[in-house]
Short mmCIF file of C-alpha atoms in Angstrom, two decimals:
data_model
loop_
_atom_site.label_atom_id
_atom_site.label_comp_id
_atom_site.label_asym_id
_atom_site.label_seq_id
_atom_site.Cartn_x
_atom_site.Cartn_y
_atom_site.Cartn_z
CA MET D 1 5.45 7.43 -13.11
CA ASN D 2 3.47 9.96 -15.09
CA ARG D 3 0.56 11.94 -13.76
CA CYS D 4 -2.02 10.02 -15.77
CA LEU D 5 -0.96 6.77 -14.16
CA GLU D 6 -0.96 8.38 -10.73
CA ALA D 7 -4.60 9.26 -11.29
CA ALA D 8 -5.54 5.70 -12.06
CA ALA D 9 -7.76 5.58 -9.00
CA VAL D 10 -10.53 6.70 -11.36
CA ALA D 11 -11.24 3.02 -11.68
CA ALA D 12 -13.08 3.46 -8.42
CA THR D 13 -15.40 5.92 -10.11
CA VAL D 14 -16.35 3.95 -13.18
CA PRO D 15 -16.30 0.18 -12.71
CA GLY D 16 -18.60 -0.18 -9.71
CA ALA D 17 -19.64 -3.50 -8.37
CA GLY D 18 -23.07 -4.97 -8.22
CA VAL D 19 -25.62 -6.83 -10.22
CA GLY D 20 -29.06 -6.01 -11.43
CA ASP D 21 -31.55 -6.43 -14.22
CA ALA D 22 -30.31 -5.82 -17.74
CA GLY D 23 -30.67 -2.23 -18.73
CA LEU D 24 -30.83 -0.96 -15.14
CA ARG D 25 -27.88 0.76 -13.52
CA PRO D 26 -26.94 -0.97 -10.26
CA PRO D 27 -25.81 1.34 -7.46
CA MET D 28 -22.13 2.24 -7.47
CA VAL D 29 -20.55 1.31 -4.17
CA PRO D 30 -16.94 1.50 -3.02
CA ARG D 31 -15.31 -1.88 -3.54
CA GLN D 32 -12.93 -2.74 -0.74
CA ALA D 33 -12.27 -6.20 -2.19
CA SER D 34 -10.32 -6.68 -5.40
CA PHE D 35 -12.41 -7.32 -8.52
CA PHE D 36 -10.27 -10.14 -9.92
CA PRO D 37 -9.19 -13.28 -8.01
CA PRO D 38 -8.11 -13.64 -5.34
CA PRO D 39 -10.95 -11.60 -3.75
CA VAL D 40 -8.84 -10.01 -1.00
CA PRO D 41 -9.74 -6.87 0.93
CA ASN D 42 -7.89 -3.65 0.20
CA PRO D 43 -4.57 -4.26 2.03
CA PHE D 44 -3.86 -0.55 2.59
CA VAL D 45 -6.98 0.23 4.64
CA GLN D 46 -7.59 -0.48 8.31
CA GLN D 47 -10.90 0.26 9.97
CA THR D 48 -11.00 -0.57 13.68
CA ARG D 49 -14.29 0.07 15.42
CA ILE D 50 -14.22 0.57 19.18
CA GLY D 51 -17.45 0.29 21.17
CA ALA D 52 -18.49 2.63 23.96
CA ALA D 53 -17.61 0.17 26.71
CA LYS D 54 -14.16 -0.44 25.24
CA ARG D 55 -13.57 3.30 24.90
CA LEU D 56 -14.38 3.76 28.58
CA GLN D 57 -11.99 0.94 29.50
CA ILE D 58 -9.23 2.48 27.39
CA PHE D 59 -9.77 5.85 29.02
CA LEU D 60 -9.68 4.50 32.58
CA LEU D 61 -6.63 2.31 31.99
CA GLY D 62 -4.93 5.04 30.04
CA ILE D 63 -4.98 7.42 32.99
CA ILE D 64 -2.43 5.15 34.67
CA LEU D 65 -0.78 3.15 31.87
CA LEU D 66 -0.18 5.88 29.29
CA PRO D 67 2.07 8.20 31.34
CA LEU D 68 3.79 5.27 33.07
CA ARG D 69 4.66 3.50 29.82
CA ALA D 70 5.72 6.69 28.07
CA LEU D 71 8.06 7.43 30.99
CA LEU D 72 9.55 3.91 30.91
CA VAL D 73 10.12 4.04 27.14
CA GLY D 74 11.90 7.37 27.47
CA LEU D 75 14.04 6.07 30.32
CA ILE D 76 15.06 2.92 28.42
CA LEU D 77 16.01 4.95 25.37
CA LEU D 78 18.23 7.12 27.54
CA LEU D 79 19.85 4.04 29.07
CA ALA D 80 20.47 2.59 25.59
CA TRP D 81 22.11 5.75 24.27
CA PRO D 82 25.52 5.31 26.04
CA PHE D 83 25.83 1.74 24.71
CA ALA D 84 24.97 2.92 21.20
CA THR D 85 27.54 5.70 21.54
CA VAL D 86 30.26 3.25 22.54
CA SER D 87 29.29 0.92 19.69
CA THR D 88 29.54 3.64 17.04
CA ALA D 89 32.46 5.64 18.43
CA CYS D 90 35.08 6.47 15.80
CA CYS D 91 33.04 4.69 13.13
CA PRO D 92 32.06 6.40 9.88
CA GLU D 93 28.38 6.88 9.12
CA LYS D 94 28.57 4.48 6.20
CA LEU D 95 30.60 1.52 7.34
CA THR D 96 33.15 -0.06 5.04
CA HIS D 97 34.06 -2.81 7.50
CA PRO D 98 31.96 -4.61 10.12
CA VAL D 99 32.28 -3.73 13.80
CA THR D 100 33.62 -6.99 15.25
CA ASP D 101 35.78 -5.95 18.18
CA TRP D 102 34.98 -5.85 21.90
CA ARG D 103 32.54 -2.99 21.42
CA ARG D 104 30.00 -5.15 19.61
CA LYS D 105 30.48 -8.07 21.99
CA ILE D 106 29.60 -5.81 24.93
CA THR D 107 27.02 -3.47 23.45
CA GLN D 108 24.92 -5.88 21.36
CA PRO D 109 23.70 -8.04 24.29
CA ALA D 110 23.01 -4.89 26.32
CA LEU D 111 21.04 -3.23 23.52
CA THR D 112 19.13 -6.46 22.84
CA PHE D 113 18.15 -6.69 26.51
CA LEU D 114 17.07 -3.05 26.59
CA GLY D 115 15.09 -3.55 23.38
CA ARG D 116 13.16 -6.42 24.92
CA ALA D 117 12.65 -4.34 28.07
CA MET D 118 11.25 -1.47 26.03
CA PHE D 119 8.66 -3.62 24.29
CA PHE D 120 7.76 -5.22 27.63
CA SER D 121 7.28 -1.76 29.15
CA MET D 122 4.88 -0.97 26.29
CA GLY D 123 2.77 -3.96 27.25
CA PHE D 124 3.91 -6.43 24.56
CA ILE D 125 3.84 -10.12 25.44
CA VAL D 126 6.08 -11.85 22.92
CA SER D 127 6.00 -15.54 22.08
CA VAL D 128 8.74 -16.94 19.86
CA LYS D 129 8.50 -20.06 17.71
CA GLY D 130 11.21 -21.78 15.72
CA LYS D 131 14.99 -21.51 15.75
CA ILE D 132 17.04 -18.48 14.73
CA ALA D 133 19.48 -19.34 11.94
CA SER D 134 23.13 -18.34 12.20
CA PRO D 135 24.71 -15.83 9.78
CA LEU D 136 26.32 -18.70 7.88
CA GLU D 137 23.01 -20.58 7.57
CA ALA D 138 20.95 -17.55 6.48
CA PRO D 139 22.62 -14.16 5.93
CA ILE D 140 19.21 -12.50 5.39
CA PHE D 141 15.95 -12.44 7.35
CA VAL D 142 12.74 -11.61 5.47
CA VAL D 143 9.85 -10.49 7.68
CA ALA D 144 6.15 -10.41 6.77
CA PRO D 145 3.48 -9.26 6.98
CA HIS D 146 4.68 -5.73 7.65
CA SER D 147 1.83 -3.83 9.28
CA THR D 148 3.19 -1.45 11.91
CA PHE D 149 6.25 0.33 13.28
CA PHE D 150 6.00 -2.10 16.22
CA ASP D 151 7.26 -4.78 13.81
CA GLY D 152 10.71 -3.67 14.96
CA ILE D 153 10.21 -6.27 17.66
CA ALA D 154 11.34 -8.85 15.10
CA CYS D 155 14.71 -7.10 14.94
CA VAL D 156 15.07 -7.26 18.72
CA VAL D 157 14.07 -10.93 18.92
CA ALA D 158 16.48 -11.79 16.06
CA GLY D 159 19.40 -10.27 17.99
CA LEU D 160 19.63 -6.83 16.34
CA PRO D 161 20.57 -7.68 12.75
CA SER D 162 21.30 -4.84 10.33
CA LEU D 163 18.36 -2.95 8.85
CA LEU D 164 17.74 -1.03 5.65
CA SER D 165 17.07 2.60 6.51
CA ARG D 166 16.98 6.03 4.93
CA ASN D 167 20.18 8.00 5.31
CA GLU D 168 18.25 10.85 6.99
CA ASN D 169 17.25 8.59 9.89
CA ALA D 170 20.87 8.25 10.96
CA HIS D 171 20.90 11.99 11.76
CA VAL D 172 17.86 11.98 14.06
CA PRO D 173 18.95 12.79 17.64
CA LEU D 174 19.11 9.72 19.91
CA ILE D 175 17.23 7.46 17.47
CA GLY D 176 19.93 7.96 14.84
CA ARG D 177 22.65 6.83 17.21
CA LEU D 178 20.66 3.71 18.15
CA LEU D 179 20.07 2.97 14.48
CA ARG D 180 23.76 3.22 13.64
CA ALA D 181 24.52 0.73 16.42
CA VAL D 182 22.96 -2.07 14.34
CA GLN D 183 25.25 -1.27 11.38
CA PRO D 184 22.40 -0.43 8.96
CA VAL D 185 22.46 -0.34 5.18
CA LEU D 186 21.75 3.33 4.57
CA VAL D 187 19.74 4.36 1.52
CA SER D 188 20.05 7.86 0.07
CA ARG D 189 17.02 9.45 -1.61
CA VAL D 190 19.13 12.13 -3.31
CA ASP D 191 21.70 9.78 -4.83
CA PRO D 192 20.60 8.66 -8.33
CA ASP D 193 22.71 5.51 -7.90
CA SER D 194 21.20 4.72 -4.50
CA ARG D 195 19.33 1.59 -5.59
CA LYS D 196 22.37 0.10 -7.29
CA ASN D 197 24.62 0.96 -4.34
CA THR D 198 22.13 -0.52 -1.87
CA ILE D 199 21.92 -3.79 -3.82
CA ASN D 200 25.72 -3.97 -4.03
CA GLU D 201 26.00 -3.40 -0.28
CA ILE D 202 23.45 -6.13 0.47
CA ILE D 203 25.30 -8.54 -1.82
CA LYS D 204 28.64 -7.68 -0.20
CA ARG D 205 27.35 -8.29 3.31
CA ALA D 206 25.28 -11.37 2.46
CA THR D 207 28.22 -13.08 0.77
CA SER D 208 30.81 -12.14 3.41
CA GLY D 209 30.77 -15.56 5.04
CA GLY D 210 29.36 -14.33 8.34
CA GLU D 211 31.72 -11.37 8.84
CA TRP D 212 28.84 -8.89 8.68
CA PRO D 213 25.71 -9.15 10.85
CA GLN D 214 22.63 -10.67 9.26
CA ILE D 215 20.34 -8.29 7.39
CA LEU D 216 16.65 -7.99 8.21
CA VAL D 217 14.33 -6.89 5.39
CA PHE D 218 10.60 -6.22 5.15
CA PRO D 219 10.21 -7.28 1.47
CA GLU D 220 6.67 -5.87 1.09
CA GLY D 221 8.15 -2.37 1.32
CA THR D 222 5.10 -0.80 3.01
CA CYS D 223 2.58 -1.50 5.75
CA THR D 224 -0.61 -3.48 5.08
CA ASN D 225 -3.50 -4.70 7.22
CA ARG D 226 -2.19 -8.32 7.27
CA SER D 227 -5.15 -9.59 5.21
CA CYS D 228 -2.76 -10.81 2.50
CA LEU D 229 0.87 -10.70 1.41
CA ILE D 230 1.52 -8.16 -1.32
CA THR D 231 4.29 -8.44 -3.90
CA PHE D 232 7.75 -8.93 -2.39
CA LYS D 233 10.45 -6.60 -3.63
CA PRO D 234 13.39 -8.64 -4.99
CA GLY D 235 16.19 -6.78 -3.16
CA ALA D 236 16.63 -9.35 -0.39
CA PHE D 237 16.65 -12.19 -2.92
CA ILE D 238 19.10 -10.76 -5.46
CA PRO D 239 22.25 -12.03 -3.66
CA GLY D 240 20.99 -15.58 -4.21
CA VAL D 241 21.82 -16.67 -0.65
CA PRO D 242 19.64 -18.62 1.80
CA VAL D 243 17.06 -16.55 3.64
CA GLN D 244 15.09 -17.23 6.81
CA PRO D 245 11.44 -16.12 6.71
CA ILE D 246 10.04 -14.59 9.89
CA LEU D 247 6.27 -14.46 10.43
CA LEU D 248 4.57 -11.83 12.58
CA ARG D 249 1.14 -12.28 14.12
CA TYR D 250 -0.84 -10.00 16.45
CA PRO D 251 -3.59 -12.27 17.88
CA ASN D 252 -5.49 -9.60 19.81
CA LYS D 253 -9.25 -9.06 20.02
CA LEU D 254 -8.78 -5.33 19.46
CA ASP D 255 -6.29 -4.32 16.78
CA THR D 256 -4.50 -1.16 17.92
CA VAL D 257 -1.20 -1.69 16.10
CA THR D 258 -2.01 -1.72 12.37
CA TRP D 259 -0.64 1.39 10.66
CA THR D 260 -1.79 1.75 7.05
CA TRP D 261 -2.19 4.83 4.85
CA GLN D 262 -5.89 4.97 5.77
CA GLY D 263 -6.58 4.43 9.44
CA TYR D 264 -5.10 5.50 12.75
CA THR D 265 -2.20 7.95 12.87
CA PHE D 266 1.16 7.21 14.48
CA LEU D 267 0.18 9.07 17.65
CA GLN D 268 -3.25 7.41 17.88
CA ILE D 269 -1.70 3.95 17.55
CA CYS D 270 0.83 4.68 20.28
CA VAL D 271 -1.84 5.99 22.65
CA LEU D 272 -4.29 3.14 22.00
CA THR D 273 -1.59 0.47 22.34
CA PHE D 274 -0.11 1.97 25.50
CA CYS D 275 -3.60 2.01 27.04
CA GLN D 276 -4.11 -1.74 26.57
CA PRO D 277 -3.43 -4.10 29.51
CA PHE D 278 -1.19 -6.09 27.15
CA THR D 279 -0.64 -6.67 23.43
CA LYS D 280 0.19 -10.15 22.13
CA VAL D 281 2.65 -10.69 19.31
CA GLU D 282 3.94 -13.96 17.88
CA VAL D 283 7.31 -14.14 16.12
CA GLU D 284 7.87 -17.36 14.18
CA PHE D 285 11.18 -18.30 12.59
CA MET D 286 10.47 -20.58 9.63
CA PRO D 287 12.97 -23.07 8.16
CA VAL D 288 15.75 -21.54 6.07
CA GLN D 289 14.94 -21.34 2.36
CA VAL D 290 17.82 -22.13 -0.01
CA PRO D 291 17.44 -20.86 -3.58
CA SER D 292 17.67 -23.27 -6.49
CA ASP D 293 20.01 -22.59 -9.38
CA GLU D 294 17.10 -21.15 -11.34
CA GLU D 295 16.08 -18.91 -8.41
CA LYS D 296 19.64 -17.63 -8.04
CA LYS D 297 19.34 -16.32 -11.59
CA ASP D 298 15.77 -15.06 -11.09
CA PRO D 299 15.30 -13.28 -7.71
CA VAL D 300 11.64 -12.55 -8.54
CA LEU D 301 11.00 -16.29 -8.76
CA PHE D 302 12.78 -16.84 -5.43
CA ALA D 303 10.81 -14.02 -3.80
CA SER D 304 7.54 -15.43 -5.13
CA ARG D 305 8.22 -18.91 -3.75
CA VAL D 306 9.18 -17.59 -0.31
CA ARG D 307 6.09 -15.37 -0.25
CA ASN D 308 3.84 -18.30 -1.11
CA LEU D 309 5.35 -20.38 1.70
CA MET D 310 4.87 -17.57 4.21
CA ALA D 311 1.29 -16.93 3.06
CA GLU D 312 0.47 -20.63 3.35
CA ALA D 313 1.84 -20.71 6.90
CA LEU D 314 -0.19 -17.62 7.79
CA GLY D 315 -3.34 -18.89 6.10
CA ILE D 316 -3.78 -15.78 3.96
CA PRO D 317 -3.76 -15.16 0.17
CA VAL D 318 -1.17 -13.38 -1.94
CA THR D 319 -1.94 -10.54 -4.37
CA ASP D 320 -0.26 -8.42 -7.02
CA HIS D 321 -0.59 -5.29 -4.90
CA THR D 322 2.68 -3.39 -4.60
CA TYR D 323 4.15 -0.44 -2.76
CA GLU D 324 3.57 1.59 -5.93
CA ASP D 325 -0.18 0.93 -5.62
CA CYS D 326 -0.10 2.55 -2.19
CA ARG D 327 1.66 5.56 -3.75
CA LEU D 328 -1.08 5.74 -6.38
CA MET D 329 -3.71 5.82 -3.65
CA ILE D 330 -1.94 8.68 -1.90
CA SER D 331 -1.66 10.59 -5.18
CA ALA D 332 -5.34 9.96 -5.86
CA GLY D 333 -6.19 11.33 -2.44
CA GLN D 334 -4.30 14.51 -3.25
CA LEU D 335 -6.47 14.77 -6.38
CA THR D 336 -9.60 14.29 -4.23
CA LEU D 337 -10.40 11.06 -6.07
CA PRO D 338 -11.58 7.95 -4.23
CA MET D 339 -8.81 5.53 -3.45
CA GLU D 340 -10.40 2.24 -2.50
CA ALA D 341 -12.01 0.38 -5.34
CA GLY D 342 -10.65 -0.74 -8.68
CA LEU D 343 -7.29 1.02 -8.39
CA VAL D 344 -5.11 -2.03 -8.73
CA GLU D 345 -7.34 -3.62 -11.34
CA PHE D 346 -7.33 -0.60 -13.66
CA THR D 347 -3.59 0.07 -13.38
CA LYS D 348 -2.62 -3.59 -13.76
CA VAL D 349 -4.85 -4.07 -16.79
CA SER D 350 -3.64 -0.81 -18.33
CA GLN D 351 -0.02 -1.87 -17.87
CA LYS D 352 -0.71 -5.30 -19.39
CA LEU D 353 -2.33 -3.65 -22.41
CA LYS D 354 0.60 -1.20 -22.60
CA LEU D 355 -1.80 1.68 -23.15
CA ASP D 356 -0.12 4.76 -24.57
CA TRP D 357 -1.62 7.66 -22.63
CA ASP D 358 -0.23 10.28 -25.01
CA GLY D 359 -1.93 8.43 -27.85
CA ILE D 360 -5.14 8.16 -25.84
CA ARG D 361 -5.16 11.93 -25.32
CA LYS D 362 -4.98 12.40 -29.09
CA HIS D 363 -7.85 9.97 -29.64
CA LEU D 364 -9.99 11.27 -26.79
CA ASP D 365 -12.04 13.53 -29.08
CA GLU D 366 -12.53 10.64 -31.48
CA TYR D 367 -13.73 8.41 -28.65
CA ALA D 368 -16.05 11.18 -27.43
CA SER D 369 -17.59 11.46 -30.91
CA ILE D 370 -18.18 7.71 -31.03
CA ALA D 371 -19.73 7.78 -27.56
CA SER D 372 -21.96 10.73 -28.47
CA SER D 373 -23.19 9.05 -31.64
CA SER D 374 -24.15 5.95 -29.66
CA LYS D 375 -26.86 8.00 -27.85
CA GLY D 376 -26.49 5.89 -24.74
CA GLY D 377 -26.40 2.60 -26.62
CA ARG D 378 -24.41 -0.25 -25.12
CA ILE D 379 -21.59 -2.03 -26.94
CA GLY D 380 -20.08 -5.51 -26.70
CA ILE D 381 -16.48 -6.68 -26.40
CA GLU D 382 -15.92 -6.77 -30.18
CA GLU D 383 -16.98 -3.16 -30.70
CA PHE D 384 -14.97 -2.15 -27.64
CA ALA D 385 -11.86 -3.78 -29.11
CA GLU D 386 -12.50 -2.11 -32.47
CA TYR D 387 -12.78 1.34 -30.88
CA LEU D 388 -9.50 0.85 -29.00
CA LYS D 389 -7.83 -0.69 -32.05
CA LEU D 390 -6.80 -3.69 -29.96
CA PRO D 391 -7.35 -7.44 -30.45
CA VAL D 392 -9.82 -9.24 -28.22
CA SER D 393 -7.73 -10.86 -25.47
CA ASP D 394 -8.08 -12.01 -21.88
CA VAL D 395 -6.56 -8.76 -20.68
CA LEU D 396 -8.96 -6.67 -22.75
CA ARG D 397 -11.84 -8.74 -21.39
CA GLN D 398 -10.66 -7.83 -17.89
CA LEU D 399 -10.74 -4.14 -18.77
CA PHE D 400 -14.19 -4.59 -20.31
CA ALA D 401 -15.41 -6.38 -17.17
CA LEU D 402 -14.50 -3.36 -15.04
CA PHE D 403 -17.18 -1.36 -16.87
CA ASP D 404 -19.71 -4.18 -17.28
CA ARG D 405 -21.35 -3.56 -13.93
CA ASN D 406 -24.48 -5.65 -14.47
CA ASN D 407 -22.58 -8.53 -16.12
CA ASP D 408 -24.74 -8.56 -19.26
CA GLY D 409 -21.83 -8.54 -21.72
CA SER D 410 -22.23 -4.88 -22.68
CA ILE D 411 -20.98 -1.51 -21.45
CA ASP D 412 -21.87 2.14 -21.87
CA PHE D 413 -18.92 3.47 -23.87
CA ARG D 414 -19.58 6.97 -22.52
CA GLU D 415 -18.45 5.91 -19.07
CA TYR D 416 -15.18 4.56 -20.46
CA VAL D 417 -14.55 7.88 -22.21
CA ILE D 418 -15.20 9.79 -18.98
CA GLY D 419 -12.74 7.48 -17.22
CA LEU D 420 -10.09 8.20 -19.83
CA ALA D 421 -10.77 11.94 -19.51
CA VAL D 422 -10.11 11.78 -15.78
CA LEU D 423 -6.95 9.74 -16.32
CA CYS D 424 -5.55 12.21 -18.81
CA ASN D 425 -6.76 15.41 -17.13
CA PRO D 426 -7.01 14.59 -13.40
CA ALA D 427 -6.76 18.21 -12.27
CA ASN D 428 -9.19 19.73 -14.77
CA THR D 429 -12.52 18.76 -13.19
CA GLU D 430 -14.56 21.44 -14.97
CA GLU D 431 -13.43 20.30 -18.41
CA ILE D 432 -14.20 16.68 -17.51
CA ILE D 433 -17.73 17.54 -16.35
CA GLN D 434 -18.29 19.48 -19.56
CA VAL D 435 -17.23 16.48 -21.65
CA ALA D 436 -19.41 14.19 -19.55
CA PHE D 437 -22.40 16.53 -19.83
CA LYS D 438 -22.21 16.57 -23.60
CA LEU D 439 -21.98 12.77 -23.72
CA PHE D 440 -25.13 12.31 -21.64
CA ASP D 441 -27.18 15.06 -23.30
CA VAL D 442 -28.78 12.51 -25.63
CA ASP D 443 -31.40 14.76 -27.23
CA GLU D 444 -28.92 17.67 -27.45
CA ASP D 445 -31.32 20.12 -25.80
CA GLY D 446 -28.69 21.30 -23.32
CA CYS D 447 -30.31 19.52 -20.35
CA ILE D 448 -29.94 16.19 -18.56
CA THR D 449 -32.12 14.20 -16.16
CA GLU D 450 -31.47 13.40 -12.49
CA GLU D 451 -30.30 9.86 -13.31
CA GLU D 452 -27.85 11.17 -15.91
CA PHE D 453 -26.70 13.88 -13.51
CA SER D 454 -25.95 11.20 -10.89
CA THR D 455 -23.97 9.13 -13.40
CA ILE D 456 -21.87 12.14 -14.42
CA LEU D 457 -20.94 12.97 -10.84
CA GLN D 458 -20.15 9.35 -10.08
CA ALA D 459 -18.06 8.79 -13.18
CA SER D 460 -16.24 12.12 -13.45
CA LEU D 461 -15.80 13.16 -9.83
CA GLY D 462 -15.42 9.72 -8.33
CA VAL D 463 -18.26 9.99 -5.83
CA PRO D 464 -19.55 6.44 -5.25
CA ASP D 465 -23.02 5.55 -3.94
CA LEU D 466 -24.13 9.17 -4.18
CA ASP D 467 -27.63 10.43 -3.37
CA VAL D 468 -27.98 13.44 -5.65
CA SER D 469 -31.68 14.11 -5.12
CA GLY D 470 -31.16 17.07 -2.80
CA LEU D 471 -28.43 18.63 -4.94
CA PHE D 472 -30.44 18.03 -8.11
CA LYS D 473 -33.54 19.76 -6.69
CA GLU D 474 -31.41 22.68 -5.53
CA ILE D 475 -30.02 23.47 -8.98
CA ALA D 476 -32.61 21.91 -11.31
CA GLN D 477 -35.00 23.75 -13.57
CA GLY D 478 -37.99 21.43 -13.35
CA ASP D 479 -37.10 17.83 -14.21
CA SER D 480 -33.72 18.60 -15.76
CA ILE D 481 -30.62 20.78 -15.41
CA SER D 482 -28.27 22.45 -17.85
CA TYR D 483 -24.47 22.60 -17.84
CA GLU D 484 -24.65 26.26 -16.81
CA CYS D 485 -26.61 25.22 -13.70
CA ILE D 486 -23.84 22.79 -12.73
CA SER D 487 -20.96 25.18 -13.37
CA ASP D 488 -22.67 28.10 -11.65
CA SER D 489 -23.87 26.10 -8.63
CA PRO D 490 -22.09 26.86 -5.33
CA SER D 491 -22.10 23.12 -4.66
CA SER D 492 -20.09 22.31 -7.79
#
């Protein structure tokens, strides 16, 4: 994924959301909900607000519960280690044959019991619905929504099936030994053939006729806030064997478990959860899903059907968000660009249009000249299509709608050019501001107004809902400022 695409979070800076009178610029606000249907919240953000009374309760309970539960967890892990050692003794790191002798018959029930005991010691009250399928009925479990590291409780309840895990995790002291005891499918990040080898290993185990343990997969590939089900990765569905969906619910008044890229840290979640009197979790085993002949040939189709069934049972929507979108947000954060609004919309639309970013870089000056000559004039969808040398289509209308903030059927082409400049030069903020300044200097006197100054900062730096009055007065020369004032300002 090239750097321009990684910077696609600029969609948060330009599209905006809001309505207003024609000709007036509505305020730009961060959009946590997706712009196109379904209108789901951003699945990678979790904002839990804790009141003063609840904070006091957590503090008082934590004085006793936190050290006690931490001690119990550590003790249980130590008790589990000898069983894990016996289970993995004389076994290679990457297994070529399943462990089926007396070691598994003795150690698996013991490790399952200790796993349940560990979650109980952490305050989890687990309720289980449905019937667990046998390895012959469903070689693969698919679990969703995936929202926290505590989701490992599904593995314990399912009887310690094999997991997919990074190869490095197998070398972590104590935890690595416990991981190897469940006969995981290890994935190497340094092996260029890792994906192919992982798929082959899953197929081999899933079609072994029950010789290997069942495999448990979180098909979303990353943690979300459980507001929707994002796109399922097809890996678990490629073997074309029956799968059993497992639903996870956390019906608690205070959410202390959700672990997304924006929200509580690992340590904060552990502390908050350990300080609760109890934490409810529901694990539901749905009926086994058998792929049709068409789905055996098309794992994406199989994955989509299973996802829809799980979403319907959970009462939540599905979206086109993917793990890669979460990576884009992280990359955008490293570029100090906003990460919430419009990210998925801009990247998805850009991919559908198959925009050539190298070609866009070459045409950027041409676009800038067109935008400058418009003197702030607004253009419609036909002119927009003509400038981009693309036919008017539903996808192009979606891209146009991202910039049509007041829904009047027209956009300011200058903002689109600034967006492209950020996409193609995400690290060169000064150059972007210079381009933006020239575009908004309508009378070419080297100065811009406060409103234009606000638009530049919003569109080029990605600062939504910004009050620039104080900054403008600090660096302005009367009712306007020049580019030199911006570049020389200590606030820039």
